[in-house]
Coordinates of C-alpha atoms and ligand atoms in Angstrom, one line a residue:
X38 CA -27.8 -15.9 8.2
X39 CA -26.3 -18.9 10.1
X40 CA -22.8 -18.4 9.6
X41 CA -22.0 -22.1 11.7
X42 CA -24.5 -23.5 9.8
X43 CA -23.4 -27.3 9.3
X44 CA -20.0 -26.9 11.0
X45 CA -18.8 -29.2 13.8
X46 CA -17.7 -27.1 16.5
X47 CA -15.1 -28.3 19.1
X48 CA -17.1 -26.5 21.7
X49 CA -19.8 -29.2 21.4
X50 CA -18.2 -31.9 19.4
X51 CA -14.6 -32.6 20.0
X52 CA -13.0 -35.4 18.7
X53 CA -11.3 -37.5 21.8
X54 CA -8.6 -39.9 21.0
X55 CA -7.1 -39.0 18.0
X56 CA -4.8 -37.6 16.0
X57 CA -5.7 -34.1 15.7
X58 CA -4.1 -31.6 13.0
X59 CA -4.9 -27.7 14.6
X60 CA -4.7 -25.3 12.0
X61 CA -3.7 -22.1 14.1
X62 CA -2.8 -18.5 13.0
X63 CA 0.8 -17.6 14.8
X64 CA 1.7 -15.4 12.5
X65 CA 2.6 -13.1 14.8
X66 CA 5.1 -10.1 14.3
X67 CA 8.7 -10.4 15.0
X68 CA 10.9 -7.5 15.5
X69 CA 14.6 -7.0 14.1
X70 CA 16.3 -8.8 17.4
X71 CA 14.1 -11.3 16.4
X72 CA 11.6 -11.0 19.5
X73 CA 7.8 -11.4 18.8
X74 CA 6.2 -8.6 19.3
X75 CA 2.5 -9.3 20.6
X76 CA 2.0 -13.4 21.4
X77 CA -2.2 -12.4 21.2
X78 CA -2.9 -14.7 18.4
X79 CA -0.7 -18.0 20.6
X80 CA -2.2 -17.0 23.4
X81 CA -5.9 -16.9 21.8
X82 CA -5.8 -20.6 20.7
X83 CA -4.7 -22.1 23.7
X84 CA -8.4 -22.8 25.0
X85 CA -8.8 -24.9 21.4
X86 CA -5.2 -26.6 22.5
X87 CA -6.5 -27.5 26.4
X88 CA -9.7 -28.5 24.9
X89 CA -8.2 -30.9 22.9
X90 CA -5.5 -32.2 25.5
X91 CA -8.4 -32.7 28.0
X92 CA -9.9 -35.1 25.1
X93 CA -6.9 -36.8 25.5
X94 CA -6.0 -35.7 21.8
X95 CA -2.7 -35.7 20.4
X96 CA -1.9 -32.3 18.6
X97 CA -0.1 -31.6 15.7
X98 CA 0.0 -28.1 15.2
X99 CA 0.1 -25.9 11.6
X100 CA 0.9 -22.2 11.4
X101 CA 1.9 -20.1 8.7
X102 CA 4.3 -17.1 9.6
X103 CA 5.2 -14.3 7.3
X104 CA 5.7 -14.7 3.6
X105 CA 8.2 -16.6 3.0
X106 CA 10.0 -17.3 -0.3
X107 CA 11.3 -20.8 0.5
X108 CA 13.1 -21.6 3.9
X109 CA 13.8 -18.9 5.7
X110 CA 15.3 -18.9 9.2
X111 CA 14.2 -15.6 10.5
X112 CA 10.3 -16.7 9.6
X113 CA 10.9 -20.4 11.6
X114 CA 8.6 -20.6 14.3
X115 CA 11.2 -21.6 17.0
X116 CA 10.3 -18.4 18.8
X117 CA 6.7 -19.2 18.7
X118 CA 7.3 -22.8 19.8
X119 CA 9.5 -21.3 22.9
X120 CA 6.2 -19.0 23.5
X121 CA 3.7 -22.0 23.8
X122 CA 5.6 -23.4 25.9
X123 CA 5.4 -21.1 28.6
X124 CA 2.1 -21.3 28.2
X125 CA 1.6 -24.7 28.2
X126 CA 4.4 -26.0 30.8
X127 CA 2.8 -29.2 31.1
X128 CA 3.6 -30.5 28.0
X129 CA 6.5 -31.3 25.4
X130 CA 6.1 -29.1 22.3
X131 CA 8.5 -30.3 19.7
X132 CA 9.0 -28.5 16.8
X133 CA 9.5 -30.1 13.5
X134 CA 11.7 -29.1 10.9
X135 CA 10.6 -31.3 8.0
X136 CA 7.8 -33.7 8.4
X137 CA 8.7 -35.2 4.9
X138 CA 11.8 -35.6 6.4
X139 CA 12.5 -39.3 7.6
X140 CA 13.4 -37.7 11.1
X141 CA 10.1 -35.8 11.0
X142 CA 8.1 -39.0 9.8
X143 CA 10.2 -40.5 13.0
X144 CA 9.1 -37.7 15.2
X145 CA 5.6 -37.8 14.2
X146 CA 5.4 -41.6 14.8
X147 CA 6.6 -41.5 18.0
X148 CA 4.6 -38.8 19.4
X149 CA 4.3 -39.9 23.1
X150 CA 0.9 -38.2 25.4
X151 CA 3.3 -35.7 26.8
X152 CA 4.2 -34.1 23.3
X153 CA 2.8 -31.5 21.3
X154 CA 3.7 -31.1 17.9
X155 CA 4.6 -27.5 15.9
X156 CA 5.3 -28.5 12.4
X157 CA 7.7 -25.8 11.0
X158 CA 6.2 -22.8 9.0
X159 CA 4.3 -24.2 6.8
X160 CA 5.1 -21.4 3.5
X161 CA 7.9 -23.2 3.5
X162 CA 6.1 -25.1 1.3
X163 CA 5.4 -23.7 -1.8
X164 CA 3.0 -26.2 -2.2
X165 CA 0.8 -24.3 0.7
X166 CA -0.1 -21.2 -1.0
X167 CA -0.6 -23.2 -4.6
X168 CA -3.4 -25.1 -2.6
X169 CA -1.4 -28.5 -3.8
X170 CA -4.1 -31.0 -2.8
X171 CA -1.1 -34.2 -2.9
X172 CA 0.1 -31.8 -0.3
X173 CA -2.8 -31.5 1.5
X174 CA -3.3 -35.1 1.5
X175 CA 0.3 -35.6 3.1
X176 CA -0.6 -33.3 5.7
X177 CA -4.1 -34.8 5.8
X178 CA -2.7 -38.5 6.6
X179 CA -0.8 -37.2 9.7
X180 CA -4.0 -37.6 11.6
X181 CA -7.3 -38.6 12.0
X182 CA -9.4 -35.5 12.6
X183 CA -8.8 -31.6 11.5
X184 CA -9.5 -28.5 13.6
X185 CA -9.5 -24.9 11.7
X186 CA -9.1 -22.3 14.3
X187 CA -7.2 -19.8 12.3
X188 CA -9.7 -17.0 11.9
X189 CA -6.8 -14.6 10.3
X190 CA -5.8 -16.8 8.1
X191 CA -9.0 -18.2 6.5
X192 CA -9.6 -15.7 4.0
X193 CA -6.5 -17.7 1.9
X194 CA -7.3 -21.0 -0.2
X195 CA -4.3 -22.2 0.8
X196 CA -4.3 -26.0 1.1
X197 CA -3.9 -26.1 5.0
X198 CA -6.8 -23.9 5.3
X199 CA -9.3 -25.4 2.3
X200 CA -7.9 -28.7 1.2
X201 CA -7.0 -30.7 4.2
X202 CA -10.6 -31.0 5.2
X203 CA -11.2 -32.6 2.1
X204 CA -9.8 -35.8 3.2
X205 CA -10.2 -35.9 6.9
X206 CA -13.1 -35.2 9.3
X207 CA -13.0 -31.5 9.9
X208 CA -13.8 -29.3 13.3
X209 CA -13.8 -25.7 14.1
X210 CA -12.0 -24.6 16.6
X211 CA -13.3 -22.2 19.9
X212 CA -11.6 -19.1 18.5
X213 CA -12.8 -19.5 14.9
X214 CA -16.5 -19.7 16.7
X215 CA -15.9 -16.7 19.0
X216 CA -14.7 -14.6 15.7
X217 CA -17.3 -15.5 13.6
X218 CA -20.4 -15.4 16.4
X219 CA -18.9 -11.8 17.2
X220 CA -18.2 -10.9 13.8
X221 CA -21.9 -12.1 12.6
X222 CA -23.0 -9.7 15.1
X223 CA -22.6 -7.3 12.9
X224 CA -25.2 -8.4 10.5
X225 CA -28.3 -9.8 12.8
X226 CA -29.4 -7.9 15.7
X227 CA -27.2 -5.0 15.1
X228 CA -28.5 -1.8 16.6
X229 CA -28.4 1.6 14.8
X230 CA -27.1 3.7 14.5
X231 CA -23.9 2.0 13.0
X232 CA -20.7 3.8 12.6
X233 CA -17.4 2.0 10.7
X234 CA -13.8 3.8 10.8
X235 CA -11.8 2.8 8.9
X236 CA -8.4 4.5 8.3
X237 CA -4.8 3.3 6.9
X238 CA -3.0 4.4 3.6
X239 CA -4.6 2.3 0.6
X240 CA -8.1 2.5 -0.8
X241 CA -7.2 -0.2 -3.4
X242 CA -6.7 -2.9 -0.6
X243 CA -10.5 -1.6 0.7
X244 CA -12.3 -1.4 -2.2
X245 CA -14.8 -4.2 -2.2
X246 CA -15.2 -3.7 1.9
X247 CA -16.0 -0.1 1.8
X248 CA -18.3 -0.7 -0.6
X249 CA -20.2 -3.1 1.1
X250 CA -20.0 -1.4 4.0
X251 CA -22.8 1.4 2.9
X252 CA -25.1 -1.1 2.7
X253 CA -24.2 -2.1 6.2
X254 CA -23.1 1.0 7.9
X255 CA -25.0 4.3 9.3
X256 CA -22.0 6.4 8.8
X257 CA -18.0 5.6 7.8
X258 CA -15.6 7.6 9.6
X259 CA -12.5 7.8 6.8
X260 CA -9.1 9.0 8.0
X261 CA -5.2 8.0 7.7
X262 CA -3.9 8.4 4.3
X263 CA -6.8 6.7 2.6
X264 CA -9.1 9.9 3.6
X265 CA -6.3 11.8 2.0
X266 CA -7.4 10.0 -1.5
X267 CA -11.5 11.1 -0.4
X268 CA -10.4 14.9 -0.1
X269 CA -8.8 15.4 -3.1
X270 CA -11.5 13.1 -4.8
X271 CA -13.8 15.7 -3.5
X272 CA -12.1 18.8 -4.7
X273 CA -9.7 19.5 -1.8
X274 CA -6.2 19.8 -2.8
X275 CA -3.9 17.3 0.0
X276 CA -0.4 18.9 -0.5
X277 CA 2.4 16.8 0.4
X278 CA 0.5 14.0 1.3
X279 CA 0.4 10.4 0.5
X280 CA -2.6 9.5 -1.6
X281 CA -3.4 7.2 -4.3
X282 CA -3.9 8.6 -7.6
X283 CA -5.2 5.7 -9.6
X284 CA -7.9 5.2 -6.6
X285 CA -9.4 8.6 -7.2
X286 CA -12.2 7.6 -9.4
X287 CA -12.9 4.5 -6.8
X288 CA -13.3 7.0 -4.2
X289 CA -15.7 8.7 -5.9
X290 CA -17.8 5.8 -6.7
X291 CA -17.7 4.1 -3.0
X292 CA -19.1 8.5 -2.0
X293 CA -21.8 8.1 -4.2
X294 CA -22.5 4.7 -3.4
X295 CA -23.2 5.8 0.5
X296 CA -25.2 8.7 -0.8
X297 CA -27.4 6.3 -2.8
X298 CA -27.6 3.9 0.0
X299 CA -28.1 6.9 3.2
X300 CA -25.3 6.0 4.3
X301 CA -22.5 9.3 6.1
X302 CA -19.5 9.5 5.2
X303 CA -17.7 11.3 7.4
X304 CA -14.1 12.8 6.1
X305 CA -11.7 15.0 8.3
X306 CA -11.9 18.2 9.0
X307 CA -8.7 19.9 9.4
X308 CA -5.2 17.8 9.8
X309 CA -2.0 17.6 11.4
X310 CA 1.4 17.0 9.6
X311 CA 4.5 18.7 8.9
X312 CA 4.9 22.2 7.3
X313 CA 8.7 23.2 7.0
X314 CA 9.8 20.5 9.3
X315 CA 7.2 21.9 11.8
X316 CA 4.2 20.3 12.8
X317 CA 1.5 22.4 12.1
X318 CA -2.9 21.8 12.1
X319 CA -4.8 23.2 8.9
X320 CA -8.3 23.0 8.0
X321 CA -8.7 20.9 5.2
X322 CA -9.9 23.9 3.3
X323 CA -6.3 25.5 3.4
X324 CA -3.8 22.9 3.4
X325 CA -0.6 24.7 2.2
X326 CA 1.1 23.1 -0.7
X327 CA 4.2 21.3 0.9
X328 CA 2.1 19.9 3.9
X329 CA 1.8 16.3 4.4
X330 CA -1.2 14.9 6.5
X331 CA -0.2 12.8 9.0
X332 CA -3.0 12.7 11.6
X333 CA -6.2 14.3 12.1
X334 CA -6.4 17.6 13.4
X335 CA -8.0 19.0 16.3
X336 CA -11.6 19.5 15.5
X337 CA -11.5 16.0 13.6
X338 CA -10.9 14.3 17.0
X339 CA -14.2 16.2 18.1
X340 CA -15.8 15.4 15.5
X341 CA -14.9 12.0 15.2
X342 CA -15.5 10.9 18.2
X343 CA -19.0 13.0 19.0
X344 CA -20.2 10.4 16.3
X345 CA -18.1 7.5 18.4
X346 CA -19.8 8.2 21.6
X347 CA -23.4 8.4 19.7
X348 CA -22.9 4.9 17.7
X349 CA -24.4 1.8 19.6
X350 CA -22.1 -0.4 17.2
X351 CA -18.9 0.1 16.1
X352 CA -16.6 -1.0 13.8
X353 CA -12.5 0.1 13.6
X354 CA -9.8 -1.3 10.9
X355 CA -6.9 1.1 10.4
X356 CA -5.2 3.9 12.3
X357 CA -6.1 7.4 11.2
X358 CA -2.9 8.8 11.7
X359 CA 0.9 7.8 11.6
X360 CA 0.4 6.8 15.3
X361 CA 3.7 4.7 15.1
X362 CA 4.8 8.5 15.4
X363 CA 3.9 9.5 18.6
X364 CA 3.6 13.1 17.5
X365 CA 0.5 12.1 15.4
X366 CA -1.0 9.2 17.7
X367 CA -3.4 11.3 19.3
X368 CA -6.2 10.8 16.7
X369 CA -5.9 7.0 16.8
X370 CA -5.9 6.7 20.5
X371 CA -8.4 9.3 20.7
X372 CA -10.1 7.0 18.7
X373 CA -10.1 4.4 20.7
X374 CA -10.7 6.2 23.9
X375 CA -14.2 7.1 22.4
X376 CA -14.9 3.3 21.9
X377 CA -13.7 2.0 24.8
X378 CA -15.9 5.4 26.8
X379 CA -19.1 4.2 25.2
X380 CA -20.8 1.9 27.5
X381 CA -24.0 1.0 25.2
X382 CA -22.3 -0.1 21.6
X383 CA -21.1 -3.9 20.6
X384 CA -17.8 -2.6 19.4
X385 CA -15.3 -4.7 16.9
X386 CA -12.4 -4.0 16.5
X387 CA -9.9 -5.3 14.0
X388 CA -6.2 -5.5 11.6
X389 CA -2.6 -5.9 12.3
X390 CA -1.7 -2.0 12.3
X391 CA -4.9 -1.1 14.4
X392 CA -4.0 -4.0 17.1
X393 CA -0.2 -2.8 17.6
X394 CA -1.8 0.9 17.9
X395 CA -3.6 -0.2 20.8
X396 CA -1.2 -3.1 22.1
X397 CA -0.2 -0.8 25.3
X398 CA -3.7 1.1 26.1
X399 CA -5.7 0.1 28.9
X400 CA -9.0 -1.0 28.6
X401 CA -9.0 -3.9 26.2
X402 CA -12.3 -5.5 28.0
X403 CA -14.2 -2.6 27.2
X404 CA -14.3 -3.1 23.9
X405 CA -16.5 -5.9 22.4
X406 CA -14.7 -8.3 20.5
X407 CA -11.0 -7.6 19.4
X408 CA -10.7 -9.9 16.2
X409 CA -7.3 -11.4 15.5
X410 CA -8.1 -10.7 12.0
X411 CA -6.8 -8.1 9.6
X412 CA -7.9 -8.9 5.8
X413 CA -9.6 -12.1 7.3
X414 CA -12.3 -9.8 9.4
X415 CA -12.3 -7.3 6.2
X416 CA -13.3 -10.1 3.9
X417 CA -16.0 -11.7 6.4
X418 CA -17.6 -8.4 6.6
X419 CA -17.4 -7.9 2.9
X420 CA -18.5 -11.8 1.9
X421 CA -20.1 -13.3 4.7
X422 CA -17.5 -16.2 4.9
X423 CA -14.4 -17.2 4.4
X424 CA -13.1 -19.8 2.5
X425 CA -11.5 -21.5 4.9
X426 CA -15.1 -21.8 6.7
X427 CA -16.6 -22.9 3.5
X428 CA -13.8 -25.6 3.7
X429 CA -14.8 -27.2 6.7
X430 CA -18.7 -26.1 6.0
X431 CA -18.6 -28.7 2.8
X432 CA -16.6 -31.7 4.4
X433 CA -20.4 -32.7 6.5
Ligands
LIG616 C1 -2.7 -12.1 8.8 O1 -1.7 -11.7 9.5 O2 -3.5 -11.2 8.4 C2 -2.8 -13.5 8.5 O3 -2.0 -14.3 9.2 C3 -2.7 -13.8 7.0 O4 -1.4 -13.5 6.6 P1 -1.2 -13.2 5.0 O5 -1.8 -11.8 4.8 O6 0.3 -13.2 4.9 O7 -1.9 -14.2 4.2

């Protein structure tokens, strides 16, 4: 499979000299008092950003933040502007309000060497997430070349992602390679055996991608409130817990899809939650009727992460616990202890909820690649591309 198969890549063909529009993912999380709360994803696409000054380039920047409904100021991306440029002190960024504003038309005119530009969040738009193409063509005539490097973001066909390189040369950018070359790692020269976890609350949301994942995986570690929706699809009665009744039946058919294709699947053994306002461990064979699972017990940790240690790759989306609690953390950072101990796997790692669990461990460069992808690695894993690689795949 050549996933870069007839895509220009910055890394080897930059444009130089132009007017470049750089498609970037800030959509990073912002907390109540309005701070951000991990600048990863800025601080991942500032190699693409100094490639392109160093090309002499001028930059005019698109991110998407949150889901807006209209204008909203708590989703502008003044706090992300104020971020990048602490990172990049050399430079001017400027963000802009409206560019179909005459100011903003001004602004964009005028764009001296010095400046980058930060357009502001572009769901402002409603236009973006209809994949308008006479938008897309606005955006499109601000410049002379496109650069995708917004990994979490191209699983969308929104027009910033897909339609913009319909009119304008298109590039992809040096973390939209790095994702997808460590990403397509998991399909050629993976070594066996290969074990997925995958925990957080919804089934539904995971459907398609556990399925293909038992033709891809070895084994498939379940836990969070997902596995919760397994055990009682198996017979085991949950209590309290959260599950998903209408995802029973798909539960049952993604088990016997692994059985059909030799493929583990590996569910919890015993559980930790709350019992009478207690927190208590039960097996799973004797889960009391008002206890809700909130974390893997004791002997699911050992478990777990006897297969962890044993995998030589590894794939993690979703906590397996309520690890926001620190009473029931310990199975998703023992989780992530096991990957970061084993020395021989290529290790991915990957999703919004999994990255804050981990956002204050130690160890980061012990684990292969950490994707700045939640539904966008999901979906590559599942599909093989993305539309928004597609996009820029078809504009050659
Ligand atoms: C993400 O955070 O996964 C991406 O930025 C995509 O955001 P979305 O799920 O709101 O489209």
């Amino acid at each position: 499979m050549e996933f870069l198969k007839n895509i220009r890549i910055v890394s080897s063909t930059s444009p130089s000299n132009k007017r470049v529009l750089l498609r970037v993912d800030f959509n990073v999380t912002i907390s109540p008092n309005m701070k951000i709360v991990s600048d990863q994803r800025i601080i991942q696409a500032i190699p693409t950003i100094k490639l392109l000054l160093k090309n002499r380039n001028k930059i005019i920047l698109i991110s998407h933040l949150g889901r807006p409904n209209g204008r909203d100021a708590k989703l502008s991306l003044s706090n992300v502007a104020e971020r990048l440029q602490v990172f990049i002190s050399d430079y001017k960024i400027i963000l802009i309000d409206d560019f179909q504003s005459q100011l903003g038309e001004q602004k964009l005119k005028l764009q001296k060497d010095n400046e980058i530009i930060i357009l502001e969040n572009i769901r402002f738009y409603k236009e973006e997430q209809e994949n308008n193409k006479i938008f897309a063509k606005k955006l499109s005539l601000l410049a002379d070349a496109y650069v995708n490097d917004a990994f979490g973001v191209c699983h969308r066909s929104d027009a910033s992602i897909v339609s913009i390189p319909l009119f304008i040369p298109s590039f992809c950018g040096l973390l939209l390679e790095k994702e997808i070359t460590a990403i397509s790692m998991l399909f050629k020269n993976r070594s066996h055996p290969i074990t997925a976890i995958i925990g957080g609350a919804k089934i539904s949301t995971k459907i398609k991608f556990l399925s293909k994942l038992t033709t891809i995986a070895d084994k498939i570690i379940l836990g969070g409130a997902l596995a919760n929706t397994f055990l009682l699809a198996k017979g085991f009665p949950v209590g309290n817990s959260l599950i998903e009744e209408g995802s029973i039946e798909d539960a049952k058919k993604i088990m016997s899809l692994a059985e059909k294709n030799n493929t583990k699947i590996i569910l919890p053994i015993d559980a930790l939650g709350i019992d009478n306002n207690e927190v208590k461990s039960f097996t799973i064979t004797s889960i009391p009727i008002n206890f809700a699972v909130l974390d893997i017990g004791p002997q699911s940790r050992l478990l777990f992460t006897d297969n962890i240690s044993k995998a030589n790759t590894i794939i993690w989306n979703g906590p397996v616990g309520k690890c926001e609690d620190s009473s029931f953390s310990q199975g998703t950072i023992a989780i992530y202890n096991a990957i970061a101990n084993n020395n021989h796997c290529f290790s991915v790692i990957g999703g919004g909820d999994t990255l804050a669990a981990i956002s204050d461990k130690k160890y980061h460069e012990k684990i292969s690649h950490i994707s700045t992808g939640g539904g966008a690695l999901l979906a590559f894993i599942e599909n093989s591309t993305l539309p928004g690689i597609d996009a820029i795949r078809q504009n050659l």
